[in-house]
Short mmCIF file of C-alpha atoms in Angstrom, two decimals:
data_model
loop_
_atom_site.label_atom_id
_atom_site.label_comp_id
_atom_site.label_asym_id
_atom_site.label_seq_id
_atom_site.Cartn_x
_atom_site.Cartn_y
_atom_site.Cartn_z
CA MET A 1 -26.17 18.92 -1.32
CA THR A 2 -25.46 21.87 -3.62
CA ARG A 3 -24.97 21.19 -7.31
CA ARG A 4 -22.75 23.35 -9.46
CA PRO A 5 -22.95 23.81 -13.25
CA PRO A 6 -20.29 21.89 -15.20
CA ARG A 7 -17.21 24.00 -15.95
CA LEU A 8 -17.88 24.10 -19.68
CA VAL A 9 -21.37 25.50 -19.16
CA ALA A 10 -20.11 28.01 -16.59
CA ALA A 11 -17.31 29.08 -18.92
CA LEU A 12 -19.74 29.64 -21.80
CA LEU A 13 -22.02 31.73 -19.59
CA LEU A 14 -19.10 33.79 -18.37
CA ALA A 15 -17.83 34.29 -21.91
CA ALA A 16 -21.23 35.57 -23.00
CA LEU A 17 -21.32 38.04 -20.10
CA LEU A 18 -17.82 39.29 -20.82
CA THR A 19 -18.61 39.76 -24.49
CA GLY A 20 -21.54 41.96 -23.53
CA CYS A 21 -19.35 44.00 -21.18
CA GLY A 22 -16.68 44.52 -23.81
CA GLY A 23 -13.72 42.94 -22.02
CA ALA A 24 -12.34 40.24 -19.70
CA ASP A 25 -12.65 40.40 -15.94
CA THR A 26 -9.16 40.42 -14.49
CA GLY A 27 -10.27 40.85 -10.87
CA PRO A 28 -10.24 38.22 -8.12
CA ARG A 29 -13.76 37.03 -8.95
CA ALA A 30 -12.78 35.97 -12.49
CA TRP A 31 -12.75 32.25 -11.67
CA HIS A 32 -16.15 30.70 -10.95
CA ASP A 33 -17.43 34.11 -9.89
CA GLY A 34 -15.48 33.90 -6.66
CA ARG A 35 -17.43 30.96 -5.25
CA ILE A 36 -15.43 28.03 -3.88
CA PHE A 37 -17.14 24.82 -2.81
CA LEU A 38 -15.15 22.27 -0.78
CA ALA A 39 -16.05 18.58 -1.05
CA THR A 40 -15.49 17.03 2.38
CA GLY A 41 -17.11 13.88 3.78
CA ASN A 42 -19.58 12.61 6.39
CA THR A 43 -20.80 15.25 8.82
CA THR A 44 -19.31 13.42 11.82
CA GLY A 45 -15.87 12.97 10.19
CA VAL A 46 -12.68 15.04 10.26
CA TYR A 47 -12.92 16.08 6.58
CA TYR A 48 -16.12 17.97 7.29
CA GLN A 49 -14.70 19.73 10.35
CA LEU A 50 -11.45 20.75 8.67
CA GLY A 51 -13.23 21.61 5.44
CA GLY A 52 -15.49 23.99 7.32
CA GLY A 53 -12.48 25.59 9.00
CA TYR A 54 -10.58 25.92 5.72
CA ALA A 55 -13.62 27.42 4.00
CA ASP A 56 -13.85 30.02 6.76
CA LEU A 57 -10.17 30.93 6.33
CA ILE A 58 -10.59 31.32 2.58
CA SER A 59 -13.67 33.52 2.97
CA ARG A 60 -11.94 35.75 5.53
CA HIS A 61 -8.45 35.96 4.06
CA LEU A 62 -8.81 35.69 0.27
CA PRO A 63 -10.46 38.89 -0.99
CA GLY A 64 -13.16 38.38 -3.59
CA TYR A 65 -13.81 34.74 -2.71
CA GLU A 66 -16.46 33.06 -0.61
CA ALA A 67 -16.01 29.40 0.33
CA ARG A 68 -18.37 26.78 1.72
CA ALA A 69 -17.80 23.19 2.85
CA GLU A 70 -20.21 20.58 1.50
CA PRO A 71 -20.91 17.16 3.12
CA THR A 72 -20.33 14.27 0.70
CA GLY A 73 -19.68 10.55 0.53
CA ALA A 74 -15.93 11.39 0.55
CA SER A 75 -12.97 10.49 -1.67
CA VAL A 76 -14.31 8.93 -4.89
CA GLU A 77 -17.38 11.16 -5.00
CA ASN A 78 -15.23 14.18 -4.16
CA ILE A 79 -12.84 13.57 -7.04
CA THR A 80 -15.66 12.91 -9.50
CA ARG A 81 -17.40 16.15 -8.53
CA LEU A 82 -14.13 18.09 -8.60
CA ALA A 83 -13.24 16.86 -12.09
CA GLY A 84 -16.79 17.54 -13.29
CA GLY A 85 -16.74 21.17 -12.14
CA ASP A 86 -19.20 20.75 -9.29
CA MET A 87 -16.58 21.50 -6.62
CA GLU A 88 -13.41 23.62 -6.54
CA ILE A 89 -11.52 21.87 -3.71
CA ALA A 90 -11.73 18.25 -2.54
CA PHE A 91 -10.37 16.23 0.36
CA SER A 92 -9.30 12.69 -0.57
CA LEU A 93 -7.32 9.75 0.66
CA ALA A 94 -4.00 9.52 -1.17
CA ASP A 95 -4.63 5.99 -2.44
CA THR A 96 -7.91 7.03 -4.08
CA ALA A 97 -6.29 10.15 -5.55
CA ALA A 98 -3.43 8.06 -6.95
CA ASP A 99 -5.99 5.79 -8.63
CA ALA A 100 -7.71 8.87 -10.05
CA VAL A 101 -4.65 10.39 -11.72
CA SER A 102 -3.59 7.03 -13.20
CA GLY A 103 -7.05 5.82 -14.22
CA ARG A 104 -7.16 2.76 -11.97
CA GLY A 105 -9.60 1.30 -9.46
CA ALA A 106 -12.85 3.24 -9.31
CA PHE A 107 -11.56 5.38 -12.21
CA ASP A 108 -10.56 2.46 -14.43
CA GLY A 109 -9.58 3.76 -17.86
CA GLN A 110 -10.60 7.34 -17.01
CA PRO A 111 -7.72 9.39 -15.54
CA GLN A 112 -9.06 12.42 -13.70
CA PRO A 113 -7.68 15.96 -14.29
CA VAL A 114 -6.88 16.73 -10.65
CA ARG A 115 -3.83 18.18 -8.91
CA ALA A 116 -2.74 18.43 -5.29
CA LEU A 117 -2.40 21.51 -3.13
CA ALA A 118 -1.02 19.62 -0.14
CA ARG A 119 -0.50 16.31 1.56
CA VAL A 120 -1.93 16.73 5.04
CA TYR A 121 -2.53 14.47 8.05
CA SER A 122 -2.87 10.66 7.86
CA ASN A 123 -6.06 8.67 8.25
CA TYR A 124 -6.15 5.78 10.70
CA THR A 125 -8.18 2.72 9.73
CA HIS A 126 -10.71 1.90 12.43
CA VAL A 127 -12.16 -1.60 12.41
CA ILE A 128 -14.64 -1.70 15.28
CA VAL A 129 -16.59 -4.76 16.38
CA ARG A 130 -19.11 -5.58 19.07
CA ALA A 131 -17.32 -6.87 22.13
CA GLY A 132 -19.81 -9.71 22.53
CA GLY A 133 -19.95 -10.63 18.86
CA LYS A 134 -17.38 -13.48 18.92
CA ILE A 135 -15.01 -11.56 16.65
CA ASP A 136 -11.55 -12.07 18.10
CA SER A 137 -9.51 -11.60 14.91
CA PHE A 138 -9.83 -10.07 11.47
CA ALA A 139 -10.60 -13.50 10.00
CA ASP A 140 -13.67 -13.70 12.26
CA LEU A 141 -15.35 -10.97 10.17
CA ARG A 142 -16.29 -13.68 7.69
CA GLY A 143 -20.05 -14.11 7.54
CA LYS A 144 -20.76 -11.04 9.69
CA ARG A 145 -22.81 -7.89 9.03
CA ILE A 146 -20.21 -5.23 8.27
CA SER A 147 -20.47 -1.59 7.21
CA THR A 148 -17.63 -0.68 4.85
CA GLY A 149 -18.50 3.00 4.69
CA SER A 150 -20.36 5.31 2.35
CA PRO A 151 -20.59 4.29 -1.31
CA ARG A 152 -17.75 5.80 -3.40
CA SER A 153 -15.76 6.68 -0.29
CA GLY A 154 -12.10 6.09 0.50
CA THR A 155 -13.18 4.04 3.51
CA ASP A 156 -15.10 1.67 1.24
CA ILE A 157 -12.03 1.24 -0.98
CA ILE A 158 -9.68 0.56 1.93
CA ALA A 159 -12.17 -1.81 3.53
CA GLY A 160 -12.42 -3.82 0.32
CA ARG A 161 -8.65 -3.97 -0.03
CA LEU A 162 -8.10 -4.97 3.60
CA LEU A 163 -10.70 -7.71 3.39
CA THR A 164 -9.13 -9.04 0.20
CA ALA A 165 -5.64 -8.92 1.75
CA GLY A 166 -7.04 -10.91 4.69
CA GLY A 167 -8.45 -13.61 2.40
CA ILE A 168 -12.08 -12.45 2.71
CA ASP A 169 -14.11 -11.72 -0.41
CA PRO A 170 -15.77 -8.37 0.46
CA ASP A 171 -18.78 -9.10 -1.75
CA LYS A 172 -19.33 -12.77 -0.90
CA ASP A 173 -17.83 -13.59 2.49
CA ILE A 174 -19.48 -10.85 4.55
CA GLN A 175 -22.88 -9.17 4.61
CA ARG A 176 -21.59 -5.89 3.22
CA LEU A 177 -23.49 -2.68 3.88
CA ASN A 178 -22.45 0.68 2.42
CA LEU A 179 -23.52 3.12 5.12
CA SER A 180 -22.52 6.64 6.09
CA LEU A 181 -20.72 7.07 9.40
CA PRO A 182 -23.77 8.46 11.25
CA GLU A 183 -25.94 5.57 10.06
CA THR A 184 -23.21 3.06 10.82
CA VAL A 185 -22.89 4.34 14.39
CA GLN A 186 -26.64 4.21 14.82
CA ARG A 187 -26.82 0.60 13.65
CA MET A 188 -23.83 -0.46 15.75
CA ARG A 189 -25.64 0.86 18.82
CA ALA A 190 -28.87 -0.87 17.79
CA GLY A 191 -27.10 -4.22 17.34
CA SER A 192 -27.96 -4.59 13.65
CA LEU A 193 -24.28 -4.50 12.67
CA ASP A 194 -21.47 -6.75 13.91
CA GLY A 195 -18.63 -4.51 12.80
CA MET A 196 -17.61 -1.44 10.84
CA PHE A 197 -14.73 0.15 8.96
CA PHE A 198 -13.87 3.82 8.99
CA SER A 199 -10.76 5.63 7.78
CA GLY A 200 -10.36 8.97 9.53
CA GLY A 201 -8.21 11.35 11.50
CA LEU A 202 -7.83 11.27 15.26
CA PRO A 203 -10.19 11.61 16.87
CA THR A 204 -13.04 10.99 14.44
CA PRO A 205 -16.08 12.54 16.17
CA GLY A 206 -18.54 9.79 15.15
CA VAL A 207 -16.19 7.04 16.33
CA LYS A 208 -15.48 8.84 19.59
CA ASP A 209 -19.19 9.24 20.20
CA LEU A 210 -19.79 5.52 19.63
CA LEU A 211 -16.98 4.28 21.88
CA SER A 212 -17.54 6.79 24.68
CA SER A 213 -21.30 6.26 24.82
CA ALA A 214 -21.00 2.58 25.73
CA PRO A 215 -17.63 1.81 27.36
CA GLY A 216 -16.65 -1.83 26.89
CA ALA A 217 -19.41 -2.58 24.36
CA PHE A 218 -17.14 -2.20 21.33
CA ARG A 219 -13.49 -2.72 20.57
CA LEU A 220 -10.92 -1.97 17.88
CA LEU A 221 -9.27 -4.81 15.95
CA PRO A 222 -5.48 -4.72 15.36
CA LEU A 223 -4.56 -4.76 11.65
CA THR A 224 -0.77 -5.01 11.39
CA GLU A 225 -0.98 -8.61 10.12
CA LEU A 226 -2.44 -7.16 6.91
CA ALA A 227 0.37 -4.67 6.27
CA GLU A 228 2.58 -7.05 4.27
CA PRO A 229 -0.08 -8.48 1.93
CA LEU A 230 -1.53 -4.99 1.47
CA ALA A 231 1.85 -3.51 0.52
CA ALA A 232 2.58 -6.42 -1.82
CA ARG A 233 -0.65 -5.79 -3.69
CA TYR A 234 -0.94 -1.98 -3.62
CA GLY A 235 2.53 -0.61 -2.93
CA PRO A 236 3.85 1.75 -0.23
CA VAL A 237 0.84 4.10 -0.13
CA TYR A 238 -0.27 2.28 3.05
CA THR A 239 1.77 2.47 6.22
CA THR A 240 1.42 1.23 9.80
CA ALA A 241 0.97 3.19 13.01
CA THR A 242 -0.37 2.73 16.52
CA LEU A 243 -3.65 4.33 17.48
CA PRO A 244 -2.97 5.61 21.02
CA LYS A 245 -5.29 4.37 23.73
CA GLU A 246 -5.83 7.93 24.98
CA VAL A 247 -7.63 8.97 21.77
CA TYR A 248 -10.78 6.94 22.49
CA GLY A 249 -10.12 5.74 26.02
CA THR A 250 -9.48 2.13 24.93
CA PRO A 251 -7.75 -0.35 27.27
CA ALA A 252 -4.64 -0.58 25.07
CA PRO A 253 -3.07 0.98 21.95
CA THR A 254 -4.23 -0.52 18.63
CA PRO A 255 -1.81 -1.25 15.75
CA THR A 256 -3.45 -0.29 12.49
CA ILE A 257 -3.06 0.76 8.84
CA THR A 258 -2.72 4.40 7.83
CA VAL A 259 -2.88 6.37 4.59
CA ALA A 260 -2.22 10.05 3.94
CA ASN A 261 -4.85 12.60 2.98
CA VAL A 262 -4.49 15.17 0.23
CA ILE A 263 -6.25 18.40 -0.68
CA LEU A 264 -7.04 18.42 -4.39
CA VAL A 265 -8.06 21.01 -6.97
CA ALA A 266 -8.84 20.83 -10.69
CA ALA A 267 -5.91 20.89 -13.09
CA ASP A 268 -7.33 23.99 -14.78
CA MET A 269 -7.45 26.11 -11.62
CA PRO A 270 -5.53 29.36 -12.23
CA ASP A 271 -2.00 29.20 -10.89
CA GLN A 272 -2.39 32.33 -8.76
CA LEU A 273 -5.52 31.01 -7.07
CA ALA A 274 -3.84 27.67 -6.28
CA TYR A 275 -0.88 29.61 -4.87
CA ASP A 276 -3.17 31.77 -2.72
CA LEU A 277 -5.17 28.79 -1.43
CA THR A 278 -1.95 27.07 -0.37
CA ARG A 279 -0.68 30.28 1.24
CA VAL A 280 -3.91 30.66 3.23
CA LEU A 281 -3.66 27.05 4.44
CA PHE A 282 -0.23 27.63 5.98
CA THR A 283 -0.42 31.29 6.98
CA TRP A 284 -3.46 30.60 9.17
CA GLN A 285 -2.72 26.97 10.03
CA GLY A 286 -2.86 27.87 13.71
CA GLU A 287 -6.52 28.81 13.38
CA LEU A 288 -7.22 25.52 11.63
CA ILE A 289 -5.58 23.61 14.48
CA ARG A 290 -8.18 25.07 16.80
CA VAL A 291 -10.88 23.56 14.58
CA HIS A 292 -9.35 20.07 14.79
CA PRO A 293 -5.96 18.90 16.15
CA GLU A 294 -5.13 16.93 12.96
CA ALA A 295 -4.39 20.28 11.31
CA ALA A 296 -1.15 20.31 13.33
CA ASN A 297 0.06 17.09 11.74
CA PHE A 298 1.60 18.45 8.55
CA THR A 299 4.26 20.99 7.62
CA ARG A 300 5.26 22.84 4.46
CA GLU A 301 7.94 20.21 3.88
CA SER A 302 5.66 17.20 4.29
CA ALA A 303 2.77 18.83 2.45
CA ALA A 304 4.76 19.12 -0.78
CA ALA A 305 5.36 15.33 -0.89
CA THR A 306 2.21 14.38 -2.82
CA GLU A 307 3.71 11.83 -5.23
CA PRO A 308 2.34 10.12 -7.29
CA ILE A 309 -0.30 12.89 -7.37
CA PRO A 310 1.16 15.90 -9.21
CA LEU A 311 1.29 19.19 -7.38
CA HIS A 312 -0.61 22.03 -8.96
CA PRO A 313 1.98 24.48 -10.40
CA GLY A 314 0.62 27.28 -8.20
CA ALA A 315 1.07 25.17 -5.06
CA ALA A 316 4.54 24.10 -6.21
CA ARG A 317 5.50 27.80 -6.54
CA TYR A 318 4.39 28.40 -2.97
CA TYR A 319 6.53 25.54 -1.66
CA ARG A 320 9.54 26.80 -3.64
CA ASN A 321 9.25 30.51 -2.87
CA GLY A 322 6.86 30.92 0.04
#
């Protein structure tokens, strides 16, 4: 995992170089020397696939910039690294990003200086259990060995909130393990886990691999019973949808909980760069769709609806003027 120097240190180094050269660099490489790192997620998740595709578009279509997608633990880690200057772009679940800008949840008392480029596709919450594990309802997760996702990930946050909404203490009533998606899939196959949570686009490669490798050995739990208590506690950021049976070849569709994803940047990103990054996203959206079909599930109109996460002024200019 690549580490970047904090913005303050990078700015001081750049200032020293410019002083020696006798003037400011007004070219396209003026911000972070033209290097853009994208914080994504687990390597078998949709964030990583789309992040790699977006990085390729930036490198090919934004002169003077080179972009690279980095695997991470996802939303909370992504925002922390973005705000700290270690990353330039970050994928995040909208609920985690809303917590970040208001200083709640994992960011209690510490609002993060991040802004949105776009609201993109929605994540579907997957709760998968072993078919022979005597888990017939969400309440049956009590006392079981459950992976709630990578530490500091949006999946871990949603899992904790769903468990609480279902009357299950996530830290006392289950054997909670914070595992990445690849490790979770491995342990589900080995029988050392009874169930797992994952919030991702459709299809999530790691989930598809698990379900297709052993037909009938695992099943998805319906979650619509949790929609009302979840909304009462956390507001309208969570919605409901049906996960089609065709996505993973399951016997029937699965009602579940969804939450939107957002693409974030630092508040101090230059307006022109934020404008150009948003323009690249939509001008070459067709190429991104070929990387993963979830890239088709947002438009310019829907992408601008990032509330309560403020749009970056450069992105807002793109949505106003094109």
